[in-house]
mmCIF file of C-alpha atoms in Angstrom:
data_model
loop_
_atom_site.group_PDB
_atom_site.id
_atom_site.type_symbol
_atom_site.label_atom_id
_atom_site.label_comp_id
_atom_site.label_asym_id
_atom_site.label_seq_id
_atom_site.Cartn_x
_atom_site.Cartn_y
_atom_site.Cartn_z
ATOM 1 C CA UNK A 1 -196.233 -38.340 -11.073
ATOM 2 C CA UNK A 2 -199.164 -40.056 -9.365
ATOM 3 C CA UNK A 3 -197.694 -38.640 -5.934
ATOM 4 C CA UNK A 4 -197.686 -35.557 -7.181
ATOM 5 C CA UNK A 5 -200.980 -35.621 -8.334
ATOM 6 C CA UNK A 6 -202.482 -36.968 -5.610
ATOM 7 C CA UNK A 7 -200.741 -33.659 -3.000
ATOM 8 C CA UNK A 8 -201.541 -31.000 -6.165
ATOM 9 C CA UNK A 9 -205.209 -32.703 -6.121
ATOM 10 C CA UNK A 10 -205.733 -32.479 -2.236
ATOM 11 C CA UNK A 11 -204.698 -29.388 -1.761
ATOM 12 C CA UNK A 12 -207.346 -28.175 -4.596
ATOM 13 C CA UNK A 13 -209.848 -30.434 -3.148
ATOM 14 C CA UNK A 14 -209.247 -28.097 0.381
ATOM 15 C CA UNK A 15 -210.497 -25.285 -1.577
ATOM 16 C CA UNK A 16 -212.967 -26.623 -4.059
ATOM 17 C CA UNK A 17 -214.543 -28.069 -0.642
ATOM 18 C CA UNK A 18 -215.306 -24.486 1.054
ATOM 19 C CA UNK A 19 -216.014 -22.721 -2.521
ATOM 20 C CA UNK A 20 -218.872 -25.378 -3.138
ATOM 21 C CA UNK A 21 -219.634 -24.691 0.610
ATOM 22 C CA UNK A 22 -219.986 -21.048 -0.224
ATOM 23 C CA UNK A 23 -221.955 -21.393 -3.226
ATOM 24 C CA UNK A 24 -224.498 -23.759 -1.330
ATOM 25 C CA UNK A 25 -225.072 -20.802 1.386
ATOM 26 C CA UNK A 26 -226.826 -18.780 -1.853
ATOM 27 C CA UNK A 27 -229.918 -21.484 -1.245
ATOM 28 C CA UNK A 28 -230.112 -18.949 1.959
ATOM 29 C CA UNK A 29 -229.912 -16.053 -0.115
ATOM 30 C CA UNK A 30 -227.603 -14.398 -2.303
ATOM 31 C CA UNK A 31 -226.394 -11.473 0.509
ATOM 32 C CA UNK A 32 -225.680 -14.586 3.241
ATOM 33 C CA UNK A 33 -223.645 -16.088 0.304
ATOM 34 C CA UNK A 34 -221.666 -12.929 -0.581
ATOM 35 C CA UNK A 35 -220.789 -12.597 3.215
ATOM 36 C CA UNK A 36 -219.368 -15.761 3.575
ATOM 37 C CA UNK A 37 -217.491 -15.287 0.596
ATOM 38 C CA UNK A 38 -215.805 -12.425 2.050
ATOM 39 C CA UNK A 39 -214.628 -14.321 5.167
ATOM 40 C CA UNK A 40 -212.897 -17.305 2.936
ATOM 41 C CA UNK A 41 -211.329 -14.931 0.793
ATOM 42 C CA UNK A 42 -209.314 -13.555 3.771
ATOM 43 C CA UNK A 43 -207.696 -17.160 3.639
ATOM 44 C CA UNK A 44 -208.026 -18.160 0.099
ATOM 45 C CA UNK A 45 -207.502 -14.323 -1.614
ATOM 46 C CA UNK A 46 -204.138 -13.977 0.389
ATOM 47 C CA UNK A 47 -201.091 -13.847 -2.251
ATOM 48 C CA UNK A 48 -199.429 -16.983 -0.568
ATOM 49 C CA UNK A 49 -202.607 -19.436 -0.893
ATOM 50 C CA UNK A 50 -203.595 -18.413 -4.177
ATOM 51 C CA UNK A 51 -200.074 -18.570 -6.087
ATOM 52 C CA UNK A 52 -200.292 -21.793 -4.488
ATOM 53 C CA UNK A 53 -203.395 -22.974 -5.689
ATOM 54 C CA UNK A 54 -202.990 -21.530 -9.133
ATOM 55 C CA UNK A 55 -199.537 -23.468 -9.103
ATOM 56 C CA UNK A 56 -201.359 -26.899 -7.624
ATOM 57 C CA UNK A 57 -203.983 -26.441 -10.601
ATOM 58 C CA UNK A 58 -201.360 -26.202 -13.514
ATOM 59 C CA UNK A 59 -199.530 -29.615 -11.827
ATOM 60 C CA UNK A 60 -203.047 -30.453 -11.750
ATOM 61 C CA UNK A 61 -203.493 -30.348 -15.179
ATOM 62 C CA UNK A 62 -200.273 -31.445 -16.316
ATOM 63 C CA UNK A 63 -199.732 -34.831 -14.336
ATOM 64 C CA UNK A 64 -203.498 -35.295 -15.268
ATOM 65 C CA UNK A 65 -202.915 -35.603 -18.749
ATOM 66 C CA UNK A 66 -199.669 -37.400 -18.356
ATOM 67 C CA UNK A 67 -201.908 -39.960 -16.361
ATOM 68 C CA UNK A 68 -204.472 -39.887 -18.709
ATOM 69 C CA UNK A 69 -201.839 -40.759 -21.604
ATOM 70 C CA UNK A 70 -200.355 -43.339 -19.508
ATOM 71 C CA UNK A 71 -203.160 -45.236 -18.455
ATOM 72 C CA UNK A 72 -205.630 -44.696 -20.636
ATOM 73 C CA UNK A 73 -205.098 -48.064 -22.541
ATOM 74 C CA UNK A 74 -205.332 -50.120 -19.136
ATOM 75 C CA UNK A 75 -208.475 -48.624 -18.016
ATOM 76 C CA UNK A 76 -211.053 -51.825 -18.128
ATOM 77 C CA UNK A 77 -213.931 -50.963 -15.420
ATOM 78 C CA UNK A 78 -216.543 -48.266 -15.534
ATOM 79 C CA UNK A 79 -215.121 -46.793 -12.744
ATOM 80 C CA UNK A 80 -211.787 -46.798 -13.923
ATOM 81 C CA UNK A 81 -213.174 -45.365 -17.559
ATOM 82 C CA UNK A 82 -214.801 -43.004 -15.378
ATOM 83 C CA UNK A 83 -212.061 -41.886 -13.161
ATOM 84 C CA UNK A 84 -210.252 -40.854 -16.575
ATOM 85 C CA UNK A 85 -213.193 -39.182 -18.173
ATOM 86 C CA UNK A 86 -213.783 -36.506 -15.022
ATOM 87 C CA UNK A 87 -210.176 -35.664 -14.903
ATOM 88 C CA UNK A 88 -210.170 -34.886 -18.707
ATOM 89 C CA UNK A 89 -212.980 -32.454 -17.751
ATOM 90 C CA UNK A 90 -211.891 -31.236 -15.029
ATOM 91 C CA UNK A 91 -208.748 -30.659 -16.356
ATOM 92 C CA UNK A 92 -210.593 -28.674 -19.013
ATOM 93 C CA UNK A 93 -212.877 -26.969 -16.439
ATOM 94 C CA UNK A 94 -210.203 -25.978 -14.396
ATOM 95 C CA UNK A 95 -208.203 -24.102 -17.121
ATOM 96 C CA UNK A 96 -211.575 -22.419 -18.287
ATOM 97 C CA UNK A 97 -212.898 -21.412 -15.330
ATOM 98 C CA UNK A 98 -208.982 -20.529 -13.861
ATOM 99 C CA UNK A 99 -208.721 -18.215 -16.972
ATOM 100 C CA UNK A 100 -212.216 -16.447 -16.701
ATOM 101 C CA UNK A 101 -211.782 -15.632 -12.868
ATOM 102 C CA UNK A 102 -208.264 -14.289 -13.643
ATOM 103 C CA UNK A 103 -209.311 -12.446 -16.452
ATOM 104 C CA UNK A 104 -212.555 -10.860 -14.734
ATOM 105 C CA UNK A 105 -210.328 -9.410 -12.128
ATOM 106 C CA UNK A 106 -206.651 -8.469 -13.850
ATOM 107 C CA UNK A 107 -208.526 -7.301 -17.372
ATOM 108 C CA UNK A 108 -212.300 -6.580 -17.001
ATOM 109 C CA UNK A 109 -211.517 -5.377 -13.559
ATOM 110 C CA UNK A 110 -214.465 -6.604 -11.861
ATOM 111 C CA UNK A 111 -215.196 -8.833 -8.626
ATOM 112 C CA UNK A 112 -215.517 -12.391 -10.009
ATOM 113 C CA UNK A 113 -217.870 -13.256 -7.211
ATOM 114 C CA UNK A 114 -221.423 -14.848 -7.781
ATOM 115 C CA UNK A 115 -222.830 -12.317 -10.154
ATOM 116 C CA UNK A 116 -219.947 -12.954 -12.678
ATOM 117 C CA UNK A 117 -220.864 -17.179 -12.921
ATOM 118 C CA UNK A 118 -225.015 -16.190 -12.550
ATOM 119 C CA UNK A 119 -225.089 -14.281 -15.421
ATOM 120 C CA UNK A 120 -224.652 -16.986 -17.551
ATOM 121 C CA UNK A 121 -226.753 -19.030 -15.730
ATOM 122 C CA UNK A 122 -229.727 -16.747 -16.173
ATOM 123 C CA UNK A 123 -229.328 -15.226 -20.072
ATOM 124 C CA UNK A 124 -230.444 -16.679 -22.834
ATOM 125 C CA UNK A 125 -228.888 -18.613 -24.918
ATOM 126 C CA UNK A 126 -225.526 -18.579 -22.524
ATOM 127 C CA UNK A 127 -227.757 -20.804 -19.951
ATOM 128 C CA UNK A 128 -227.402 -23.513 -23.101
ATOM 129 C CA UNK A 129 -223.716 -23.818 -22.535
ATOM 130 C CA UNK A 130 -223.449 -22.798 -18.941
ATOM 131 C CA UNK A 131 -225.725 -25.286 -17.150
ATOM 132 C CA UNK A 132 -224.166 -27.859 -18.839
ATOM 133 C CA UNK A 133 -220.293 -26.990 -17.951
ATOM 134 C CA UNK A 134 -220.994 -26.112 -14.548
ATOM 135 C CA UNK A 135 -223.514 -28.788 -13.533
ATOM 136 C CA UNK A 136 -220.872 -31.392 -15.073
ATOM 137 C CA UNK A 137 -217.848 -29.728 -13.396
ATOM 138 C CA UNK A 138 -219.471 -30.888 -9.920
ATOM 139 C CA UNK A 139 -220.412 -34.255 -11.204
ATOM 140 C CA UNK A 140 -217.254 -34.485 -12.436
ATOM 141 C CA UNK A 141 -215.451 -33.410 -9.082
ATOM 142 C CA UNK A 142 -217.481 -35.858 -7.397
ATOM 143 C CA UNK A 143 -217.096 -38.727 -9.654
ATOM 144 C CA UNK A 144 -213.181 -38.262 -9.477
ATOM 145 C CA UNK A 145 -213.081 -38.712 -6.008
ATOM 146 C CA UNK A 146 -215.883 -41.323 -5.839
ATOM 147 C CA UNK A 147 -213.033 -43.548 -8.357
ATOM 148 C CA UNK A 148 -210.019 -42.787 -6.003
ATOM 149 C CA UNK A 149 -211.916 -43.912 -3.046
ATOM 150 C CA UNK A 150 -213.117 -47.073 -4.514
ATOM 151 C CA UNK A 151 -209.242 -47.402 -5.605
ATOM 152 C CA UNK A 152 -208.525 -47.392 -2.054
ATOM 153 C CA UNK A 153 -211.561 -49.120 -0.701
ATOM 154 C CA UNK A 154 -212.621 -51.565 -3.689
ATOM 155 C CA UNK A 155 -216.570 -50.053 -2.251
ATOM 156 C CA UNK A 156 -218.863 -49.827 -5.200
ATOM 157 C CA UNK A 157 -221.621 -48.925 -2.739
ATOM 158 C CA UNK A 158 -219.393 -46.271 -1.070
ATOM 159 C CA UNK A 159 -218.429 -45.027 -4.318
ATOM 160 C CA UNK A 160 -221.737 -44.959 -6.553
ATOM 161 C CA UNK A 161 -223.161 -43.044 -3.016
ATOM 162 C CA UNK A 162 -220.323 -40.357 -3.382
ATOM 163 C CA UNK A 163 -221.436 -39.843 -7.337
ATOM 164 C CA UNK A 164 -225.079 -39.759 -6.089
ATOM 165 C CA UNK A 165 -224.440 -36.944 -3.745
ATOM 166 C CA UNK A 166 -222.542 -34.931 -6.547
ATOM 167 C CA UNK A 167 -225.673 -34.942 -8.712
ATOM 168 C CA UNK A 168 -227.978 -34.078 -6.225
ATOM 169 C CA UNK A 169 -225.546 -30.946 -4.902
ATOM 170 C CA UNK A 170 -224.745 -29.910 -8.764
ATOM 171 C CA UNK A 171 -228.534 -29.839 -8.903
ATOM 172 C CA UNK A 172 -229.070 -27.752 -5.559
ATOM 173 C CA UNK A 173 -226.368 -25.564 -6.512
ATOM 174 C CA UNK A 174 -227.859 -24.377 -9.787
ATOM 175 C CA UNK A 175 -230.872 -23.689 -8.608
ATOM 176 C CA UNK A 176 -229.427 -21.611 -6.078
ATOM 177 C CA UNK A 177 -227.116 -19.504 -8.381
ATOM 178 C CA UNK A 178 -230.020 -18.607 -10.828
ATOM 179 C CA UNK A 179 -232.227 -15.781 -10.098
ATOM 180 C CA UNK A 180 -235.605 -17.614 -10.462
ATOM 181 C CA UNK A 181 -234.883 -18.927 -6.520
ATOM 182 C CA UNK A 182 -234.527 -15.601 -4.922
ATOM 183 C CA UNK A 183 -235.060 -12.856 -7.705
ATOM 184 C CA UNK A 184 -231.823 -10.451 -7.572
ATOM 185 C CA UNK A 185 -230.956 -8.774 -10.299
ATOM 186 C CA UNK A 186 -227.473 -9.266 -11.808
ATOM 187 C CA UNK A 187 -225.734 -5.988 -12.120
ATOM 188 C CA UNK A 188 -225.403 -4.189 -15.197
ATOM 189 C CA UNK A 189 -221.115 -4.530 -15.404
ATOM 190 C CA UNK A 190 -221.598 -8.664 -15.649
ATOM 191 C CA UNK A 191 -224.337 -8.895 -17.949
ATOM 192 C CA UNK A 192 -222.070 -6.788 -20.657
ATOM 193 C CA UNK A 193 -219.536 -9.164 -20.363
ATOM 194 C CA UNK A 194 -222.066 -11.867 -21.150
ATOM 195 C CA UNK A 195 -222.878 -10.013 -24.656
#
């Protein structure tokens, strides 16, 4: 299970890697961010990758919990505690998030790019709930693989520096996806999903 895991969590990593990428290009500005989108969608859109990925994120979730369950009990260290706490959340991230990407394109027929996770970010009251779950999701991301390399390395240092740099991105990253940075407007379609 742990094997499995690890492959299912790589291979997500891959792609979590170039979509945080993507997102940081909308600190340029919001068109340079769509463009780049549109070149790692050739890759990541194509029906082989993505039935992968969605099938790496349900082992994903499944041999997460099953860890979880297994070694919950065992878990002594902060890091260790920690390492189990972001894959709880991410597990539940990446079901949410999976779902409402899926569900913007196959029911609400709309382009899940950037407008459809900035309007939440820039409405009131959604911003309550949607700082909050996306500015964890990255801490989270970072934290998990901030544990499995101190697994490997036994570097606090190394490890507490990886967790540091998630905070400051999730940070960067917000700031970049609300419209106070650059001023675009969201388009009409995602707000009244938001509503």
């Amino acid at each position: 299970m742990k094997r499995v895991h690890y492959f299912s969590g790589l291979f997500i990593t891959v792609f979590i890697a170039f979509h945080l990428l993507n997102h940081a290009f909308a600190f340029v500005s919001l068109e340079k961010h769509l463009e780049i989108m549109k070149i790692f969608r050739v890759v990541y859109r194509n029906i082989i990758v993505e039935s992968l990925l969605l099938i790496a994120v349900a082992v994903q979730i499944y041999s997460g919990i099953k860890l979880v369950l297994h070694s919950r009990k065992t878990a002594v260290s902060m890091l260790e505690k920690l390492h189990i706490y972001s894959g709880l959340y991410l597990a539940v991230f990446l079901l949410i998030h999976t779902s409402a990407v899926l569900s913007a394109r196959f029911i609400f027929h709309i382009d899940s790019n950037t407008y459809f996770g900035a309007a939440g970010l820039n409405q009131f009251p959604l911003v309550l709930f949607f700082v909050p779950y996306y500015f964890l999701a990255i801490n989270a991301f970072f934290s998990h693989i901030a544990c499995i390399h101190y697994k490997k390395t036994n570097s606090k240092n190394q490890a507490y520096a990886i967790i540091a740099i998630g905070l400051m991105l999730a940070i960067f990253l917000i700031a970049a996806l609300t419209n106070q940075l650059h001023g675009y407007e969201i388009p009409t379609e995602y707000n009244l999903l938001m509503k």
